[in-house]
Coordinates of N, CA and C in Angstrom, one line a residue:
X1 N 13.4 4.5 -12.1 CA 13.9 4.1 -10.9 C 14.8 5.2 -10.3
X2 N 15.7 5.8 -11.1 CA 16.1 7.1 -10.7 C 15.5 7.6 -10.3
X3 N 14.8 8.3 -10.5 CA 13.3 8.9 -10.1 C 13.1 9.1 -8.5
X4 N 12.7 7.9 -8.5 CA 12.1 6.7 -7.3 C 13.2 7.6 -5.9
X5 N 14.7 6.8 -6.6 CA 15.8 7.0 -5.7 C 16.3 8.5 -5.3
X6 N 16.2 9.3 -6.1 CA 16.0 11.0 -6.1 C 15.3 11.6 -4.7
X7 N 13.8 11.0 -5.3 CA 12.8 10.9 -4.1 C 13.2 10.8 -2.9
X8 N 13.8 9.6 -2.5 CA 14.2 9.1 -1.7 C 15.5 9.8 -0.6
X9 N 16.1 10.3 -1.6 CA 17.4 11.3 -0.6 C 16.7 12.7 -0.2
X10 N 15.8 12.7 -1.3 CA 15.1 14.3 -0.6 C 14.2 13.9 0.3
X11 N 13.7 12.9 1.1 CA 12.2 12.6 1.7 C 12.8 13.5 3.2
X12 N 11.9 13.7 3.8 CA 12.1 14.0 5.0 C 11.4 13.3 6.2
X13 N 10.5 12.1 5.3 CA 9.8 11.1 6.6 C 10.3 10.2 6.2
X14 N 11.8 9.8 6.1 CA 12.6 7.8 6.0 C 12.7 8.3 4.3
X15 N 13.9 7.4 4.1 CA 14.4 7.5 3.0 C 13.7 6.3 2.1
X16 N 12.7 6.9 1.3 CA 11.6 6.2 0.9 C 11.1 7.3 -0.4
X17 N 10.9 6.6 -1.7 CA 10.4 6.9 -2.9 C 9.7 6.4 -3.5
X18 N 8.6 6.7 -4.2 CA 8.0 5.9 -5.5 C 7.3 6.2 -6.0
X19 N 7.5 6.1 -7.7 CA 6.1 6.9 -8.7 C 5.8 6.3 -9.5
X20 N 5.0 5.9 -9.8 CA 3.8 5.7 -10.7 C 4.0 5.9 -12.5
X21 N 4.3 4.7 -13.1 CA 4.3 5.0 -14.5 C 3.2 4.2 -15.3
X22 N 2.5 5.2 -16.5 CA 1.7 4.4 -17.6 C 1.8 4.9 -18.5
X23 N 2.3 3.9 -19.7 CA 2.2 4.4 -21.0 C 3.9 4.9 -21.2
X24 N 4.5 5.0 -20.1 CA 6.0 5.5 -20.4 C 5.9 7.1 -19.9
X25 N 4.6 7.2 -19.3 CA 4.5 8.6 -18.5 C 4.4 9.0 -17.2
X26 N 4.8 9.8 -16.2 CA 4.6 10.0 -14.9 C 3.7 10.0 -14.8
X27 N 3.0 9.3 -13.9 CA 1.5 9.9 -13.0 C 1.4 10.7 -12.5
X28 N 2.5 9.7 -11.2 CA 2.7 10.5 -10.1 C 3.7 10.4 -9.5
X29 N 4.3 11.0 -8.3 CA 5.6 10.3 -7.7 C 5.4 11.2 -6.3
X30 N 6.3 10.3 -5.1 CA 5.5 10.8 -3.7 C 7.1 10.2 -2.9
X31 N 7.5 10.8 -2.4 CA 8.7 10.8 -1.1 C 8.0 9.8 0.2
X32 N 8.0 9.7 1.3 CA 7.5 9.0 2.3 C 7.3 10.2 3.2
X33 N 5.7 10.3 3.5 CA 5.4 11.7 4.1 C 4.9 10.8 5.3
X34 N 5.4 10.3 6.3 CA 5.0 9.3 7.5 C 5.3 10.5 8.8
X35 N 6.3 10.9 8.8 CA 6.5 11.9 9.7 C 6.0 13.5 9.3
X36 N 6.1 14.1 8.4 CA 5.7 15.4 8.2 C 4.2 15.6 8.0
X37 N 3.7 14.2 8.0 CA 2.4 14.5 7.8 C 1.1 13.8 9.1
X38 N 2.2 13.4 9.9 CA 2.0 12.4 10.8 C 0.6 11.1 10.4
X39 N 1.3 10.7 9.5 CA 0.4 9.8 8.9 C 1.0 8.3 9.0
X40 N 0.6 7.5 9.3 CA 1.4 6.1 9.4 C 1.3 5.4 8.2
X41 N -0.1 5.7 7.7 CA 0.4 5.4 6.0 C 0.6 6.1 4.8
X42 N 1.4 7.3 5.4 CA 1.8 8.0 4.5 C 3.1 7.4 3.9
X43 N 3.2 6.3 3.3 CA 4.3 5.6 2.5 C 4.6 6.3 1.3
X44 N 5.0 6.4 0.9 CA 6.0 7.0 -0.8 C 5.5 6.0 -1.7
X45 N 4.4 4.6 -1.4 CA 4.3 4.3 -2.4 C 2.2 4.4 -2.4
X46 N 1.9 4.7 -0.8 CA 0.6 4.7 -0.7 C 0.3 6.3 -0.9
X47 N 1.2 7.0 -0.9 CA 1.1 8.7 -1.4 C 0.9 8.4 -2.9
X48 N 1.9 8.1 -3.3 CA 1.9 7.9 -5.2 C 0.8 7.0 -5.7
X49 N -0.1 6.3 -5.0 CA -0.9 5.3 -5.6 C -1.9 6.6 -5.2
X50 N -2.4 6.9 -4.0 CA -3.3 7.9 -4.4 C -3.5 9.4 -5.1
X51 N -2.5 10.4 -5.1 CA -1.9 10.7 -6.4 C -2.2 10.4 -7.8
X52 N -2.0 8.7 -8.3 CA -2.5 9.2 -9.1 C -3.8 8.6 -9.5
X53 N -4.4 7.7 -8.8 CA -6.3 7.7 -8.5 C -6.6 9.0 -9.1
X54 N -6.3 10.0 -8.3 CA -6.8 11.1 -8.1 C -6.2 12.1 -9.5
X55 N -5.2 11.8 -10.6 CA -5.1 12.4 -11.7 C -5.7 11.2 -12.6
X56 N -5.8 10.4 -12.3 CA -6.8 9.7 -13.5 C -8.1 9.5 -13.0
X57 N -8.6 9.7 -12.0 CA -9.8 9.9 -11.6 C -10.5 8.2 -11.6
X58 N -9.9 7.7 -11.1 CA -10.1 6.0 -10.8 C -9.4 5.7 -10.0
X59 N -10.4 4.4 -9.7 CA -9.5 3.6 -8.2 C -8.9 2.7 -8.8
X60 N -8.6 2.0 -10.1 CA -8.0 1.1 -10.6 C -7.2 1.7 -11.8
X61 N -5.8 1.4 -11.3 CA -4.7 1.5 -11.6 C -3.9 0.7 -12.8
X62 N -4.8 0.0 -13.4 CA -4.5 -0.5 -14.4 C -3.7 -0.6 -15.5
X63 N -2.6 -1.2 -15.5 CA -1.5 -1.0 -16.8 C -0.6 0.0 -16.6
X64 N -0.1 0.2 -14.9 CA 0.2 1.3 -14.5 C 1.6 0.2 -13.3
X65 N 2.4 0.9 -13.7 CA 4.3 0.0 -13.3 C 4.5 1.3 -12.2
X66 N 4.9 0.4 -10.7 CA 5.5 1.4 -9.1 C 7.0 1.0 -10.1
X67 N 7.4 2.5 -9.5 CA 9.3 1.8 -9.0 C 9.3 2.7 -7.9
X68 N 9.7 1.9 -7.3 CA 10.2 2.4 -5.5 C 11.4 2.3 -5.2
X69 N 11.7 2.7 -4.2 CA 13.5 2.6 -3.6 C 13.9 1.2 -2.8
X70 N 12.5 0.9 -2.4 CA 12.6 0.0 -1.4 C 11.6 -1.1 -1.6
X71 N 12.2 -1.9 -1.7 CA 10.5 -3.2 -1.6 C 9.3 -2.9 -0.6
X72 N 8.1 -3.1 -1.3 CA 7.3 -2.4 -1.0 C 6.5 -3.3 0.9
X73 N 6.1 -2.6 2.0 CA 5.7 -3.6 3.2 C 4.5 -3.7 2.7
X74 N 4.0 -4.6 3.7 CA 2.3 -5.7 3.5 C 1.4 -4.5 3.1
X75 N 1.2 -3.7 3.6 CA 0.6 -2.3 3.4 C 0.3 -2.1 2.2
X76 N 1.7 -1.7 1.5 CA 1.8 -1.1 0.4 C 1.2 -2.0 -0.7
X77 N 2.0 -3.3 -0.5 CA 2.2 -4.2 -1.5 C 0.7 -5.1 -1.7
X78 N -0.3 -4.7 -0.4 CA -1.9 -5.2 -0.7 C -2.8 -3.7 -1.4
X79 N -1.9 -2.6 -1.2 CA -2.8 -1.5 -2.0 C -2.3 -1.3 -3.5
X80 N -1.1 -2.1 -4.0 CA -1.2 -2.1 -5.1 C -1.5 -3.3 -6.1
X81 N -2.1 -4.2 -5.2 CA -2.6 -5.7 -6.2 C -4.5 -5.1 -5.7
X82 N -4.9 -4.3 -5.1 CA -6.7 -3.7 -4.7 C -6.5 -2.6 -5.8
X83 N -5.3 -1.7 -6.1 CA -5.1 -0.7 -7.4 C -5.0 -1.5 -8.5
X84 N -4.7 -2.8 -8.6 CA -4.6 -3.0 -9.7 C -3.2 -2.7 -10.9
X85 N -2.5 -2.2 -10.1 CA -0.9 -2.4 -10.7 C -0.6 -3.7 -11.1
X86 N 0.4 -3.1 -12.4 CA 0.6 -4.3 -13.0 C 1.9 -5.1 -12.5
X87 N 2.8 -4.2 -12.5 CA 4.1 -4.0 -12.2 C 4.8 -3.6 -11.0
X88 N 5.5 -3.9 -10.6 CA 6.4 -3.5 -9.4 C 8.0 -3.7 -9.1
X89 N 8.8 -2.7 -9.6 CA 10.1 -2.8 -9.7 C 10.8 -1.9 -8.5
X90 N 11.7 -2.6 -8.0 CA 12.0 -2.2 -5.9 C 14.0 -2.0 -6.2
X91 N 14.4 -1.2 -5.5 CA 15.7 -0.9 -5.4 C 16.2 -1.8 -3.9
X92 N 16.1 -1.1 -2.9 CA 16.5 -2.1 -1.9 C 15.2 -3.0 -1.5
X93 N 15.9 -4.3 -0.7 CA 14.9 -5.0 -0.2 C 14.4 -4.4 0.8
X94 N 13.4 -5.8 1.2 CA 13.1 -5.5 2.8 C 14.2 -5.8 4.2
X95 N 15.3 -6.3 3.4 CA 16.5 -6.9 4.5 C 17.3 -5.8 4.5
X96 N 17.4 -4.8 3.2 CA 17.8 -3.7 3.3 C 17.7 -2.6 4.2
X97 N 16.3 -2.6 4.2 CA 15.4 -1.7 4.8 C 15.8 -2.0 6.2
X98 N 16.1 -3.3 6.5 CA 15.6 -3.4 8.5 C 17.1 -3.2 9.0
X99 N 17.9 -3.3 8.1 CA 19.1 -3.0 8.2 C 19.3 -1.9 9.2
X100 N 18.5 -0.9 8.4 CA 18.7 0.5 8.8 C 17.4 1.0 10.1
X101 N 16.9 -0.2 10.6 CA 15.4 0.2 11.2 C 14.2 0.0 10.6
X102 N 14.0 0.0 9.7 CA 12.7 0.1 9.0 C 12.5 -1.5 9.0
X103 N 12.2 -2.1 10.1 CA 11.6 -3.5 9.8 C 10.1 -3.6 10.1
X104 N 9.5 -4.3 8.9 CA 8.3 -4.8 8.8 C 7.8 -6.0 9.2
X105 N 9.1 -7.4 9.2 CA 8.9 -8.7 10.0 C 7.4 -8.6 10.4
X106 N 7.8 -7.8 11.9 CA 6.8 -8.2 12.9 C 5.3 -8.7 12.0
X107 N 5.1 -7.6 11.6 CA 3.7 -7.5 11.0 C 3.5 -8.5 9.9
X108 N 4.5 -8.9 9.0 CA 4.4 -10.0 8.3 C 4.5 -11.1 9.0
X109 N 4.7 -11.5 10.5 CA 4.7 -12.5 11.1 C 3.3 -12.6 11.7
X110 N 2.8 -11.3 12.0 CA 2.1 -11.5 12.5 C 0.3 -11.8 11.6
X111 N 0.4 -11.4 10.7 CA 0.0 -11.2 9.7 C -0.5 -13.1 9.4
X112 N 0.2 -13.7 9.1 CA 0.3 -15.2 9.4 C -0.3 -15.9 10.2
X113 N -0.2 -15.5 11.8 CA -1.7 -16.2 12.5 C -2.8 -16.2 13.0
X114 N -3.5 -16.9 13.0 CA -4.9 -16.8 13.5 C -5.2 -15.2 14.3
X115 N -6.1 -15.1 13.7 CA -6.8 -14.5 14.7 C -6.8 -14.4 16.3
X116 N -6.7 -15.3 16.8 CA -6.8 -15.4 18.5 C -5.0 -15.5 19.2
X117 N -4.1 -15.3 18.0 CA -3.3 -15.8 18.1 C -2.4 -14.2 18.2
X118 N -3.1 -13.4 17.6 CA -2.4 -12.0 17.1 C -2.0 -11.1 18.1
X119 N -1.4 -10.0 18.1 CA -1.1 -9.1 18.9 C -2.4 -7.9 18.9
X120 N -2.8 -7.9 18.4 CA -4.0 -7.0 18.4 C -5.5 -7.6 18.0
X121 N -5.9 -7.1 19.4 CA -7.6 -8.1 19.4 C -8.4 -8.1 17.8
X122 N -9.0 -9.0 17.2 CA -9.5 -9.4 16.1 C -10.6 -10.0 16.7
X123 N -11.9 -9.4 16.9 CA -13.2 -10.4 16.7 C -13.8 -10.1 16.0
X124 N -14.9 -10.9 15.5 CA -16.3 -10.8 14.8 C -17.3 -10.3 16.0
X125 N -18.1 -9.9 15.4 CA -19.2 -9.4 16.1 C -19.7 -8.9 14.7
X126 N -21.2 -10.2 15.1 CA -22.2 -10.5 13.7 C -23.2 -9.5 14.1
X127 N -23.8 -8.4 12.9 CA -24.9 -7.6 13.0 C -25.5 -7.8 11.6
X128 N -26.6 -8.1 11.8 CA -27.7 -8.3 10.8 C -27.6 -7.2 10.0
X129 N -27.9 -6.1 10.7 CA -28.1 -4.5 9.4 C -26.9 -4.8 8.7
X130 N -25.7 -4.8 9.3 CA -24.2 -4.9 7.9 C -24.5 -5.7 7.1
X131 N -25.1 -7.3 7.5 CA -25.1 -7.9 6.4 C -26.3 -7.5 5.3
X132 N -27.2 -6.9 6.0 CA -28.6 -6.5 4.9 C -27.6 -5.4 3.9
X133 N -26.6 -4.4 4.6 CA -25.9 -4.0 3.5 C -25.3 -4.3 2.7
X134 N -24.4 -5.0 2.6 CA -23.8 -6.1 1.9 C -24.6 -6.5 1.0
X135 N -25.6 -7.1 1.4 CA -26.7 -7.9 0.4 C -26.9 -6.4 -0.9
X136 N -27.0 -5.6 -0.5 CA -27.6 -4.5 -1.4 C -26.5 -4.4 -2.5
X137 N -25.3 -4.6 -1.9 CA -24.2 -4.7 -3.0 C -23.9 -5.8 -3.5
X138 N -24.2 -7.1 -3.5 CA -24.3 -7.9 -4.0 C -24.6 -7.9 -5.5
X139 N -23.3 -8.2 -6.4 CA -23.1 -8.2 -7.9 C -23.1 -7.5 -8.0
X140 N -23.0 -5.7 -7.4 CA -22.3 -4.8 -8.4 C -20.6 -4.7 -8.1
X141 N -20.6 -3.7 -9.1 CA -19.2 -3.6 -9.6 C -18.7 -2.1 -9.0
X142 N -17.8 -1.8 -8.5 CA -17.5 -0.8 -8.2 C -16.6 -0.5 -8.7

C-alpha cells in the first residue's frame, strides 16, 4: 500500500496509484497517466493491470492482489473481476475521491438504468454476420 500511495504523490495525471502483487512480488505498479498520456483510461489501476498482462504474458490475472490509493471506479473495478484478481485493497474511498473532484457517481448512476433511460444513446442493431461470428466461438475458451 505504501507503494500504491508513493505512486500517487508522484502521478502527474490525479493523485492516483496502484500495483499489482503475486506471490509477495511486484508485477507491476502504474501512477494515473489520464492526462500525460491523454488517455481517459489511463487509470493507475487500468495502467498496472495491463503492465502486468503483459510481464506475465496473460490476460488472466489470477492470484494476483491491486492496492491502490483510491477505491477503484466502475471502470477499473469491472477490469479487475474480467483480469481475474483476487484481491483488492483501496486507501481512500470513492467519497474521498469526489471530495477533491474526482467523482464517479454520475456514471454509477447512470450505469443503473435502462438503456433508453441513459445519457448516451445505447441501441441494438441486430446483424446476422456478428452473430455467425459468435457462433464460431461458441465453447471456446479464450
Amino acid at each position: 500500500m505504501e507503494r500504491a500511495i508513493q505512486l500517487s504523490r508522484e502521478s502527474e495525471g490525479g493523485p492516483f496509484g496502484a500495483v499489482i502483487i503475486k506471490n509477495d512480488t511486484i508485477i507491476s505498479e502504474s501512477s494515473n497517466g489520464v492526462v500525460p498520456n491523454k488517455d481517459a483510461t489511463a487509470h493507475a489501476e487500468m495502467c498496472a493491470i495491463r503492465s502486468a498482462c503483459k510481464k506475465l504474458d496473460t490476460h488472466c490475472l489470477n492470484g494476483c492482489v491491486l492496492y491502490t490509493s483510491c477505491e477503484p471506479c466502475c471502470m477499473c473495478l469491472s477490469a479487475c473481476y474480467w483480469a481475474g484478481i483476487a484481491e483488492i485493497y483501496y486507501a481512500n474511498s470513492r467519497k474521498d475521491a469526489e471530495s477533491i473532484g474526482f467523482s464517479d457517481k454520475y456514471i454509477h448512476n447512470q450505469l443503473k438504468l435502462p438503456h433508453n433511460k441513459k445519457s448516451i444513446i445505447i441501441e441494438r442493431k441486430e446483424n446476422k454476420k456478428a452473430k455467425e461470428i459468435f457462433q464460431r466461438w461458441k465453447g471456446k475458451r479464450y
